[in-house]
Short mmCIF file of C-alpha atoms and ligand atoms in Angstrom, two decimals:
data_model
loop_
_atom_site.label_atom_id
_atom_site.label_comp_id
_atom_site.label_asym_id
_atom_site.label_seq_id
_atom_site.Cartn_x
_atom_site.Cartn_y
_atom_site.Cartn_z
CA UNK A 1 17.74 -17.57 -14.33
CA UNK A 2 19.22 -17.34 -17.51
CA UNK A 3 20.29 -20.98 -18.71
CA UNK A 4 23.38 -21.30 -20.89
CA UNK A 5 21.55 -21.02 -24.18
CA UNK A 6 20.58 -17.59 -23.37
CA UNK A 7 16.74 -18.71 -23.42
CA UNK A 8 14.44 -16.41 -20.93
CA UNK A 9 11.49 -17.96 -18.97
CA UNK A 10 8.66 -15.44 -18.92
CA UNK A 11 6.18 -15.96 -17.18
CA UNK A 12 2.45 -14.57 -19.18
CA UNK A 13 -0.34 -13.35 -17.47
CA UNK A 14 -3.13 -12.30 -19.90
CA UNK A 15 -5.47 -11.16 -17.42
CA UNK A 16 -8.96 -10.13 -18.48
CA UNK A 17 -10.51 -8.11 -21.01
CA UNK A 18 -8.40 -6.54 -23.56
CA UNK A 19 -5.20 -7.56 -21.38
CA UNK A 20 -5.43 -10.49 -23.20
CA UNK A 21 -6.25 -8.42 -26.82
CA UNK A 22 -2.85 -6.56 -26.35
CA UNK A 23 -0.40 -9.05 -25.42
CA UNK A 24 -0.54 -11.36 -27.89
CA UNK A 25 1.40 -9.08 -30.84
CA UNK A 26 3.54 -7.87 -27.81
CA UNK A 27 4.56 -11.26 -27.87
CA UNK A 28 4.97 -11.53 -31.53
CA UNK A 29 7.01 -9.04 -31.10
CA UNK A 30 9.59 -10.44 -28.63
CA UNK A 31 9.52 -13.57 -31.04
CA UNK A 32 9.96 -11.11 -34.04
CA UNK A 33 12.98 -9.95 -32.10
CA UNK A 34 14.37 -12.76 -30.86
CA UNK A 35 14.37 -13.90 -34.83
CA UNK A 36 16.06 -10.65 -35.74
CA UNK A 37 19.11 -9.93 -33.28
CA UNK A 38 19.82 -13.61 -32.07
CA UNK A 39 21.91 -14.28 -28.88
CA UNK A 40 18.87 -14.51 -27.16
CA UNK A 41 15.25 -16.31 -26.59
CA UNK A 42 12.13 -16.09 -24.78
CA UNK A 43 10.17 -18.98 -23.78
CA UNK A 44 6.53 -18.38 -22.49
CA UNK A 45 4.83 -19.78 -19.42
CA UNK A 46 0.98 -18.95 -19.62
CA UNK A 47 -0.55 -18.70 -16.02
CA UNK A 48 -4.11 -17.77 -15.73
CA UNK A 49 -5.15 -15.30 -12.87
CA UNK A 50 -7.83 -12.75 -12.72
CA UNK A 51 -11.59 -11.77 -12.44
CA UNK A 52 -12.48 -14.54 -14.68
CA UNK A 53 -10.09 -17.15 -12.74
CA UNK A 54 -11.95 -16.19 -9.71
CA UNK A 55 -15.75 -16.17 -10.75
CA UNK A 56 -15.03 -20.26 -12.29
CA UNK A 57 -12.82 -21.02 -9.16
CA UNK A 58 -13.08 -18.64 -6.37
CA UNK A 59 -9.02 -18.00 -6.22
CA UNK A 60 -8.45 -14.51 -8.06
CA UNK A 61 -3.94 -15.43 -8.06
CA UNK A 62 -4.09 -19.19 -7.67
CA UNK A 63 -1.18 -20.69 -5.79
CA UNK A 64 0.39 -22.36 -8.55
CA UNK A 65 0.11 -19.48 -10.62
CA UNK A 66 2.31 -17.46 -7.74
CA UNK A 67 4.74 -20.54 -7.85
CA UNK A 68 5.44 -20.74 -11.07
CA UNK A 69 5.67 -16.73 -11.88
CA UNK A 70 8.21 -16.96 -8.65
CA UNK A 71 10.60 -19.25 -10.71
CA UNK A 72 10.12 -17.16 -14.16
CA UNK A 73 13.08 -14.58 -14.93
CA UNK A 74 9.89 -12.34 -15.65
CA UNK A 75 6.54 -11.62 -15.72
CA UNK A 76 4.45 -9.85 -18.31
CA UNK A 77 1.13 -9.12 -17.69
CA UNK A 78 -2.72 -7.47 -19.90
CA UNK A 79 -4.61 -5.96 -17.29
CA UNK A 80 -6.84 -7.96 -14.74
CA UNK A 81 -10.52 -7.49 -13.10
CA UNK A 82 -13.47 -6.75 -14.37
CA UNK A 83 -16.23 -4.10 -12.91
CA UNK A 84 -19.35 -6.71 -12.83
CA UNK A 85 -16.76 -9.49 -10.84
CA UNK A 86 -16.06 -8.63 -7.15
CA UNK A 87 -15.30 -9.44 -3.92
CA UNK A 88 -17.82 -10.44 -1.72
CA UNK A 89 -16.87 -6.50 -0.02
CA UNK A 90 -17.71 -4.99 -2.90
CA UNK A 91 -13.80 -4.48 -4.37
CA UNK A 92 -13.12 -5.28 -7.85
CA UNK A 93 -10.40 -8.57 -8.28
CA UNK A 94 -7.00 -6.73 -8.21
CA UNK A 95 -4.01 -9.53 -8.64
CA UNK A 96 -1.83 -7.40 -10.38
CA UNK A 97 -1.63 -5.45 -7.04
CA UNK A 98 -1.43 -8.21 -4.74
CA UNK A 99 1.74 -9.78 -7.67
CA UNK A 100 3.47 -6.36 -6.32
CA UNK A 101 3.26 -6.88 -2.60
CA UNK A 102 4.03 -10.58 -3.19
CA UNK A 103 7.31 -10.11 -5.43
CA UNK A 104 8.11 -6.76 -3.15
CA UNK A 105 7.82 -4.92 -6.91
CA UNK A 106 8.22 -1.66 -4.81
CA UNK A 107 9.30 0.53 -7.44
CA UNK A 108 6.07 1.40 -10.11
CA UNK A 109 8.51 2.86 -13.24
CA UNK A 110 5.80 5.05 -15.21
CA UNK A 111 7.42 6.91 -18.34
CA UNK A 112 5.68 9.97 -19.95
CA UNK A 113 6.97 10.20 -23.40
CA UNK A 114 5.02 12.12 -25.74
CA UNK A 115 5.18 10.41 -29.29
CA UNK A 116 6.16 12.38 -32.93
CA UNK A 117 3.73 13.36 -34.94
CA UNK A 118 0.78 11.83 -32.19
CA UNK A 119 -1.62 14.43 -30.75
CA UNK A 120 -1.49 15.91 -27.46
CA UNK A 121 -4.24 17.68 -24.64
CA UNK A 122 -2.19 20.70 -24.60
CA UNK A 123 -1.79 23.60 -26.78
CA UNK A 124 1.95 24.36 -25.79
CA UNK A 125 4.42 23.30 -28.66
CA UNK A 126 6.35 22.45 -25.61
CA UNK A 127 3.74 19.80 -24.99
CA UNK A 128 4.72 17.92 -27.46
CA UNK A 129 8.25 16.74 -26.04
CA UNK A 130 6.95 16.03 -22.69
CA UNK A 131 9.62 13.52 -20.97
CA UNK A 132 9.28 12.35 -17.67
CA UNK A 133 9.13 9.63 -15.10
CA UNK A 134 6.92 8.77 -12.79
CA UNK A 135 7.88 6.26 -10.04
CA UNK A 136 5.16 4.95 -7.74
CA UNK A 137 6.06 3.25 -4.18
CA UNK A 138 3.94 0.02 -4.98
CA UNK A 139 3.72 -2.12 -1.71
CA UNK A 140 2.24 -0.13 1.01
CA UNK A 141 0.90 4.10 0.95
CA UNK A 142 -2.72 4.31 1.74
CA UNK A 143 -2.60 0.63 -0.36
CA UNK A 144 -1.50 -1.24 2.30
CA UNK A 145 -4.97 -0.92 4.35
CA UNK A 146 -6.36 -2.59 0.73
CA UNK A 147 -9.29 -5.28 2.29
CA UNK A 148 -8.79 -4.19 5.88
CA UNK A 149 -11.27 -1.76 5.81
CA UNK A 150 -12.20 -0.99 9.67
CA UNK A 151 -15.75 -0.17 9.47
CA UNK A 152 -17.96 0.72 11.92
CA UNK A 153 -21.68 -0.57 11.20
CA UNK A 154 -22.66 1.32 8.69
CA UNK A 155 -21.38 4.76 9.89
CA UNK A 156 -17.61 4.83 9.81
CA UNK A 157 -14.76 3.72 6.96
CA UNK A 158 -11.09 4.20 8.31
CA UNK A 159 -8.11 3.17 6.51
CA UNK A 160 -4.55 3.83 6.92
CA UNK A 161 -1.59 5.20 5.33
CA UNK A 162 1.28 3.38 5.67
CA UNK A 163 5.04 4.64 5.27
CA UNK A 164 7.91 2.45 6.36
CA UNK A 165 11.47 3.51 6.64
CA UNK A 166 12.51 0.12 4.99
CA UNK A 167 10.34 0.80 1.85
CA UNK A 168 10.85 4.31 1.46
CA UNK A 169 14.98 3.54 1.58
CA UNK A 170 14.66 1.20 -1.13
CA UNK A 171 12.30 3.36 -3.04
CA UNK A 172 14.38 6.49 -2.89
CA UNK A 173 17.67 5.06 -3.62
CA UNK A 174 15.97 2.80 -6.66
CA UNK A 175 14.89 5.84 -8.02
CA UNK A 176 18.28 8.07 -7.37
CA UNK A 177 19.97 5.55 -9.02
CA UNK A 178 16.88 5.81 -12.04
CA UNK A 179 18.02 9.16 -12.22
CA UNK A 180 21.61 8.87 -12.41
CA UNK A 181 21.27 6.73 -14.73
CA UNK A 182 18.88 8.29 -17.36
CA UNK A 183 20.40 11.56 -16.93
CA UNK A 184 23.63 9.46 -18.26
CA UNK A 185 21.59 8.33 -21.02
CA UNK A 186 20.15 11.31 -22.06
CA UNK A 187 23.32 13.44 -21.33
CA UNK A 188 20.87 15.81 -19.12
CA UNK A 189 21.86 17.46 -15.68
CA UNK A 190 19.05 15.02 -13.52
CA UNK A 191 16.70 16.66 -11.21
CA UNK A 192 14.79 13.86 -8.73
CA UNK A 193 11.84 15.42 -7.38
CA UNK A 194 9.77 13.95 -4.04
CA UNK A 195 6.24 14.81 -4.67
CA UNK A 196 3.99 14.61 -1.26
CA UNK A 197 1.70 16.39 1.11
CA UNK A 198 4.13 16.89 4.31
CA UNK A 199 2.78 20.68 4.79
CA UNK A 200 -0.11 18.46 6.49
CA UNK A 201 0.22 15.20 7.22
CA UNK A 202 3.19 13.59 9.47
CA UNK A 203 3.36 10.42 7.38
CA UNK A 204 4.67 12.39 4.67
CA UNK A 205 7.03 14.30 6.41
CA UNK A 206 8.69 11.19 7.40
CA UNK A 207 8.13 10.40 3.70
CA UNK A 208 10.34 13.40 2.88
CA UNK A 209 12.47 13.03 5.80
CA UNK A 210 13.89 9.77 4.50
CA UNK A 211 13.97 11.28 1.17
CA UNK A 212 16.39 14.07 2.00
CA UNK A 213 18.74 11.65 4.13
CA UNK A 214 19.00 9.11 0.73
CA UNK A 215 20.05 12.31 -0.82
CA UNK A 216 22.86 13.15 0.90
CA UNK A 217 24.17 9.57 -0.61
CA UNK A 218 23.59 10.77 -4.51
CA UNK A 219 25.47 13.84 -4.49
CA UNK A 220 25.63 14.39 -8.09
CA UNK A 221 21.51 14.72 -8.69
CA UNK A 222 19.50 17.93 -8.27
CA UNK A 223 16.25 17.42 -5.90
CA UNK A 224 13.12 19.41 -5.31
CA UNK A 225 9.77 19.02 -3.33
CA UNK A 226 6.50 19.54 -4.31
CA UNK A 227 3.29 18.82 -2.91
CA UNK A 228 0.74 16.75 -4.82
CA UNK A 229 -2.13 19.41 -5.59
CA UNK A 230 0.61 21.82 -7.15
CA UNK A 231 2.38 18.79 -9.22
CA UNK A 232 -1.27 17.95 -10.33
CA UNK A 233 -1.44 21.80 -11.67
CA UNK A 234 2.28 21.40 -12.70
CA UNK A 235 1.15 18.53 -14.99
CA UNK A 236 -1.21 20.69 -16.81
CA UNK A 237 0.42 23.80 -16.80
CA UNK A 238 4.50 22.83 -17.59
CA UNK A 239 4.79 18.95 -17.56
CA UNK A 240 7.94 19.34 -20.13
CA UNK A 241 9.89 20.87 -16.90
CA UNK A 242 9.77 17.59 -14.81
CA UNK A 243 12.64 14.92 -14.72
CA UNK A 244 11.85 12.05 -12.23
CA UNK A 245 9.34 12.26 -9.66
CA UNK A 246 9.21 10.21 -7.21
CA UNK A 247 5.73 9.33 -4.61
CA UNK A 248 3.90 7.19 -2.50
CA UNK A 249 1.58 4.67 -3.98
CA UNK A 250 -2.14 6.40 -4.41
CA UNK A 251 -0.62 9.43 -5.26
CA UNK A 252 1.43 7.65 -8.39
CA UNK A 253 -1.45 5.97 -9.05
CA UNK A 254 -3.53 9.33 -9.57
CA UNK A 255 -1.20 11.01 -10.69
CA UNK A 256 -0.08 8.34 -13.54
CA UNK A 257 -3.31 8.59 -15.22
CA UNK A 258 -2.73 12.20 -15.49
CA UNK A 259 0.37 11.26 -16.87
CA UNK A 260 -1.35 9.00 -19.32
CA UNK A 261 -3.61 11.44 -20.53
CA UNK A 262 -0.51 14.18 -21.60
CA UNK A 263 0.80 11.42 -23.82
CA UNK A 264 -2.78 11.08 -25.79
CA UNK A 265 -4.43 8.11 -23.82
CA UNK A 266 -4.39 5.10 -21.70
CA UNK A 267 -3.13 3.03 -24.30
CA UNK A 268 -0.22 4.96 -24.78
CA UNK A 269 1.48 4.35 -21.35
CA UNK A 270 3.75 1.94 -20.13
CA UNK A 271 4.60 0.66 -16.83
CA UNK A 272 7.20 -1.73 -15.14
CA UNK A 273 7.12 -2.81 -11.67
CA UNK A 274 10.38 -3.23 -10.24
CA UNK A 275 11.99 -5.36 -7.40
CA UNK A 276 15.40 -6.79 -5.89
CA UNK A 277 14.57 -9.98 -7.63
CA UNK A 278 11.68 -9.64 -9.45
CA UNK A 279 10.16 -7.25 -12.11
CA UNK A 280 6.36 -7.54 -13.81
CA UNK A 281 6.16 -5.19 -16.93
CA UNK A 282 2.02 -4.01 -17.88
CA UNK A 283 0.20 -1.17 -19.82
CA UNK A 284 -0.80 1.50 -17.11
CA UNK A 285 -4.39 0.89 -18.55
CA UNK A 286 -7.01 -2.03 -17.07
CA UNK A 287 -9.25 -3.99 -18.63
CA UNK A 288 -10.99 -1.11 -20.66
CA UNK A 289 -14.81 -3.40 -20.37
CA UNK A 290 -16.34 -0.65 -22.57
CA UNK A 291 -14.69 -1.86 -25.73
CA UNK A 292 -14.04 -5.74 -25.05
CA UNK A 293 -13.95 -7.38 -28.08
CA UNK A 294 -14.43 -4.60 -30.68
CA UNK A 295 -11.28 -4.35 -32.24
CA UNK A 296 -10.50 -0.89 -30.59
CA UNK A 297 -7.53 -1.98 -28.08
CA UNK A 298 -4.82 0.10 -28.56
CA UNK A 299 -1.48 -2.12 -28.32
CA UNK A 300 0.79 0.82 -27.82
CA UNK A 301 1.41 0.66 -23.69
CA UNK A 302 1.44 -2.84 -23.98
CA UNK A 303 4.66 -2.73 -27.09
CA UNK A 304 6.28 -0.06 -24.72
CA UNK A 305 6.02 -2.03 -21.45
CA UNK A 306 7.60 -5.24 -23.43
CA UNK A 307 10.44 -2.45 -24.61
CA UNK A 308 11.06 -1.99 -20.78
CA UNK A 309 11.24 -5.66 -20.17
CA UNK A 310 13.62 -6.15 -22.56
CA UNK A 311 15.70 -3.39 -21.47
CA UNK A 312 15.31 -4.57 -18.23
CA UNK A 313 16.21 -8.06 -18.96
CA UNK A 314 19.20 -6.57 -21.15
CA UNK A 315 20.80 -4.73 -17.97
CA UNK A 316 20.08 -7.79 -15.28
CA UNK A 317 21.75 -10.12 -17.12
CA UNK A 318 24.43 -7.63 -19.36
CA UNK A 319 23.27 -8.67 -22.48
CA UNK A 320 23.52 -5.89 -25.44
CA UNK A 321 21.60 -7.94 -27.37
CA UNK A 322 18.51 -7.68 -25.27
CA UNK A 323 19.11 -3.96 -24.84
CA UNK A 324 19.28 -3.66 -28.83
CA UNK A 325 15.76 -5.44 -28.84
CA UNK A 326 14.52 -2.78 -26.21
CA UNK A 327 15.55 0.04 -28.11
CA UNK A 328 14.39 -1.60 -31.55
CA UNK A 329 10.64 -2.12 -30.14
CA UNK A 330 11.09 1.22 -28.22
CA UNK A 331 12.05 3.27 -32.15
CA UNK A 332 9.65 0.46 -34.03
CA UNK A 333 6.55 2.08 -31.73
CA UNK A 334 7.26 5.68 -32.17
CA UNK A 335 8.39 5.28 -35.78
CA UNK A 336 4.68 3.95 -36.63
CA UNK A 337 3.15 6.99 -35.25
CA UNK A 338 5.46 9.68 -36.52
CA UNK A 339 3.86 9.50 -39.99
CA UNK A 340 0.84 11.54 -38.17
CA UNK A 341 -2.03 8.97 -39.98
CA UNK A 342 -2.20 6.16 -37.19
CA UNK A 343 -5.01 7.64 -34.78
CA UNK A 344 -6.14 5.30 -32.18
CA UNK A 345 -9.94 5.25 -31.04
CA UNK A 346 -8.92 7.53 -27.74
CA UNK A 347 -7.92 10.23 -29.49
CA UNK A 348 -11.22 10.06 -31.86
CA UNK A 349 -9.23 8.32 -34.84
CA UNK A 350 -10.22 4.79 -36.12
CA UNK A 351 -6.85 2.99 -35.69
CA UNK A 352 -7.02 0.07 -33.83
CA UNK A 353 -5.36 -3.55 -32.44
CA UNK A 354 -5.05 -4.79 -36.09
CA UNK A 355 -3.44 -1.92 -37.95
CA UNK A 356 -1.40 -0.88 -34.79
CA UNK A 357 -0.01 -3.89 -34.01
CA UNK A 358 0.38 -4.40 -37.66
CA UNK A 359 2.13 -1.15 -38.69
CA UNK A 360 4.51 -1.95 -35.38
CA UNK A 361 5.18 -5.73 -36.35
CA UNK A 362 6.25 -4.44 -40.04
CA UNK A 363 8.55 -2.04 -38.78
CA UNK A 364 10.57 -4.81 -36.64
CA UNK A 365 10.27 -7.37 -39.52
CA UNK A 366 12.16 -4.42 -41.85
CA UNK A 367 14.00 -3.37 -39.30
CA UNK A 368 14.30 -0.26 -41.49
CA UNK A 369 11.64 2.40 -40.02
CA UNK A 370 10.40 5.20 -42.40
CA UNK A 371 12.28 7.79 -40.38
P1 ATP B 1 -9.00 0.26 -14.06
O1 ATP B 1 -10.22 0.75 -13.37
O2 ATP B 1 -8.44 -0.99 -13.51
O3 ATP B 1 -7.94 1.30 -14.26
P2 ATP B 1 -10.35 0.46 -16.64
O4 ATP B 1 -10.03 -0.25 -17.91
O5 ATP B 1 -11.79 0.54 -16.25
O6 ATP B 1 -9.45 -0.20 -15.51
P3 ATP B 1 -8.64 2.57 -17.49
O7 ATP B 1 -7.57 1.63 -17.77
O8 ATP B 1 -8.33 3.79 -16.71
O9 ATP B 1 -9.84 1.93 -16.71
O10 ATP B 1 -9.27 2.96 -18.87
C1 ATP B 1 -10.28 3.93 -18.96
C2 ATP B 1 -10.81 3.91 -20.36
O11 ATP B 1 -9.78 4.25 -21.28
C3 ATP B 1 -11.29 2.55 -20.83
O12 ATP B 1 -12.58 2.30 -20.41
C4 ATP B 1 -11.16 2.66 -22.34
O13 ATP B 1 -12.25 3.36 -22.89
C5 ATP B 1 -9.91 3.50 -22.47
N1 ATP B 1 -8.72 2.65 -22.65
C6 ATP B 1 -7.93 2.14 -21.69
N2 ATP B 1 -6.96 1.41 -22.23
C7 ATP B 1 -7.14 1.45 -23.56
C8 ATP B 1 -6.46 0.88 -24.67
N3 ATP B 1 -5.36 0.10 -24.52
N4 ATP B 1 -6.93 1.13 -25.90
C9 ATP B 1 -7.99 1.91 -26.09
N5 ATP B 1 -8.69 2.48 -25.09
C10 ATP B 1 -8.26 2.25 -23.83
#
């Protein structure tokens, strides 16, 4: 909790790979911040957990790590495992999914914000004020059969879908109450869509089921349906219609990268992971092994996942002051693109962790953007 001095406990998690490249000027940042607005300040716990933590010590999410990130107001995390460290089974090291079953972080918050001035996949002029949210169910879905594989010899993989009527509640109404609350903030009507596949399977016409009875408690908010394969065509054909969509876990997780890609890359998307009590904010992207090390991790997801937190942080404990520093990191991110020069290596420019980071840490020490 919050003590009296207003001083936050978060709780770091570097991870592996260029998780750990990216979060270090997020954290500048936040101290940056903290400097800037007062009223508030963050003190860091670093706990180590990952595919490196479990090649020197066999425990991928060490037990003290899980205590310690339990008593943190929040977690921040890089991006964890690493393709040539696995499981015995074969599966790559995934902590940051078992921190979501552990902290019940059902709700997977995944904006799609297109950025001023940054280049976009499609040709549409609309495309370039795509504005959407993506929320992901994040503790069970075809997830929750994750290392129970029931195999049979060498002939036969089954795993199973899993949809409760206890997450799916929670879900729904977390993201009705999203909704409400951005179409507030934008001063937009609100439409909450349920994206699924319960034309064929009965799991998702529960999934839907549930979805329509939450409804009926949110009269104010428009709701569709759609079925996964036509949002996937939706997202390339007229992603600037969507609002809030709302799914079950693989499907968000599919359909986030998608979501990644319409806003110019992986390291251009944020996430947060949201619970009751808890709440872990990340960049959407992993460990990126194919440019470890060379200077070419974009920051961006990572600066827009600590804007979240702060948010976050600014609404749990009603502080405007830690709202302000949400919004400031937020503008400071999409200010340093808007120019049109800063190109990071996904989209074929040459911009990278130093001048990113850089151009983004100058804006917050000015606090006066070029815009
Ligand atoms: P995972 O399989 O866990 O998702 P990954 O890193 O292999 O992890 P992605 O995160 O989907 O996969 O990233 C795919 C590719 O996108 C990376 O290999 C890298 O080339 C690029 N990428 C991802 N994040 C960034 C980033 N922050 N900056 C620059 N390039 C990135």
């Amino acid at each position: 909790m919050v003590s009296s001095s207003n001083s936050i406990h978060v709780a770091v998690l570097p991870g592996d790979g260029i998780g750990r490249e990216v979060i270090e000027p997020c954290l500048a940042a936040f101290d940056v911040l903290a400097g800037r607005i007062g009223g508030f300040s963050l003190h860091y716990e670093m706990l180590e957990a990952g595919a490196t933590v479990y090649a020197e010590t066999g425990a991928a999410l060490p037990d003290d790590v899980v205590k310690r990130a339990e008593v943190a107001d929040v977690m921040v995390l890089g991006a964890m495992g690493l393709p040539h460290i696995r499981y015995p089974d074969g599966r790559e090291i995934a902590p940051q999914i078992d921190l979501r079953e552990i902290f019940e972080l059902f709700a997977g918050v995944r904006p799609v914000k297109t950025f001023p001035g940054f280049p976009v996949p499609l040709s549409d002029p609309k495309a370039r004020s795509v504005d959407f949210v993506l929320i992901r169910e994040s503790t069970e879905g075809l997830f929750a059969s994750r290392g129970k594989t029931d195999m049979t010899g060498d002939d036969e993989a089954r795993e199973t879908m899993v949809i409760t009527r206890k997450a799916s509640e929670r879900l729904f109404d977390f993201a009705f109450a999203y909704t409400r609350s951005r179409c507030e903030r934008l001063g937009t009507p609100g439409k909450l869509t349920c994206v699924d596949k319960a034309n064929v399977f009965g799991s998702f016409a529960f999934f839907r089921k549930i979805f329509d009875e939450r409804a009926e408690g949110f009269p104010g908010i428009a709701t569709d349906h759609r079925y996964v394969d036509a949002t996937a065509l939706a997202m390339l054909r007229n992603p600037w219609d969507f609002d809030v969509l709302v799914t079950e876990n693989m499907f968000g997780d599919i359909l986030s990268d998608a979501g990644a890609a319409l806003m110019g890359g992986m390291g251009m998307a944020p996430s947060a992971d949201i619970g009751m009590k808890h709440a872990l904010f990340q960049p959407c992207h992993g460990t990126a092994p194919d440019i470890i090390g060379t200077g070419r991790a974009n920051p961006t997801a990572m600066f827009l996942s600590g804007a979240m937190m702060l948010d976050w942080l600014g609404e749990r404990y009603n502080s405007d002051k830690l709202a302000e520093a949400g919004r400031l990191l937020d503008a400071a991110v999409r200010d340093a693109f808007a120019p049109g020069d800063l190109k990071p290596c996904e989209v074929g420019g040459d911009a990278g962790l130093t001048e990113i980071a850089g151009r983004v840490l100058d804006n917050l020490k000015g606090l006066g953007f070029r815009r």
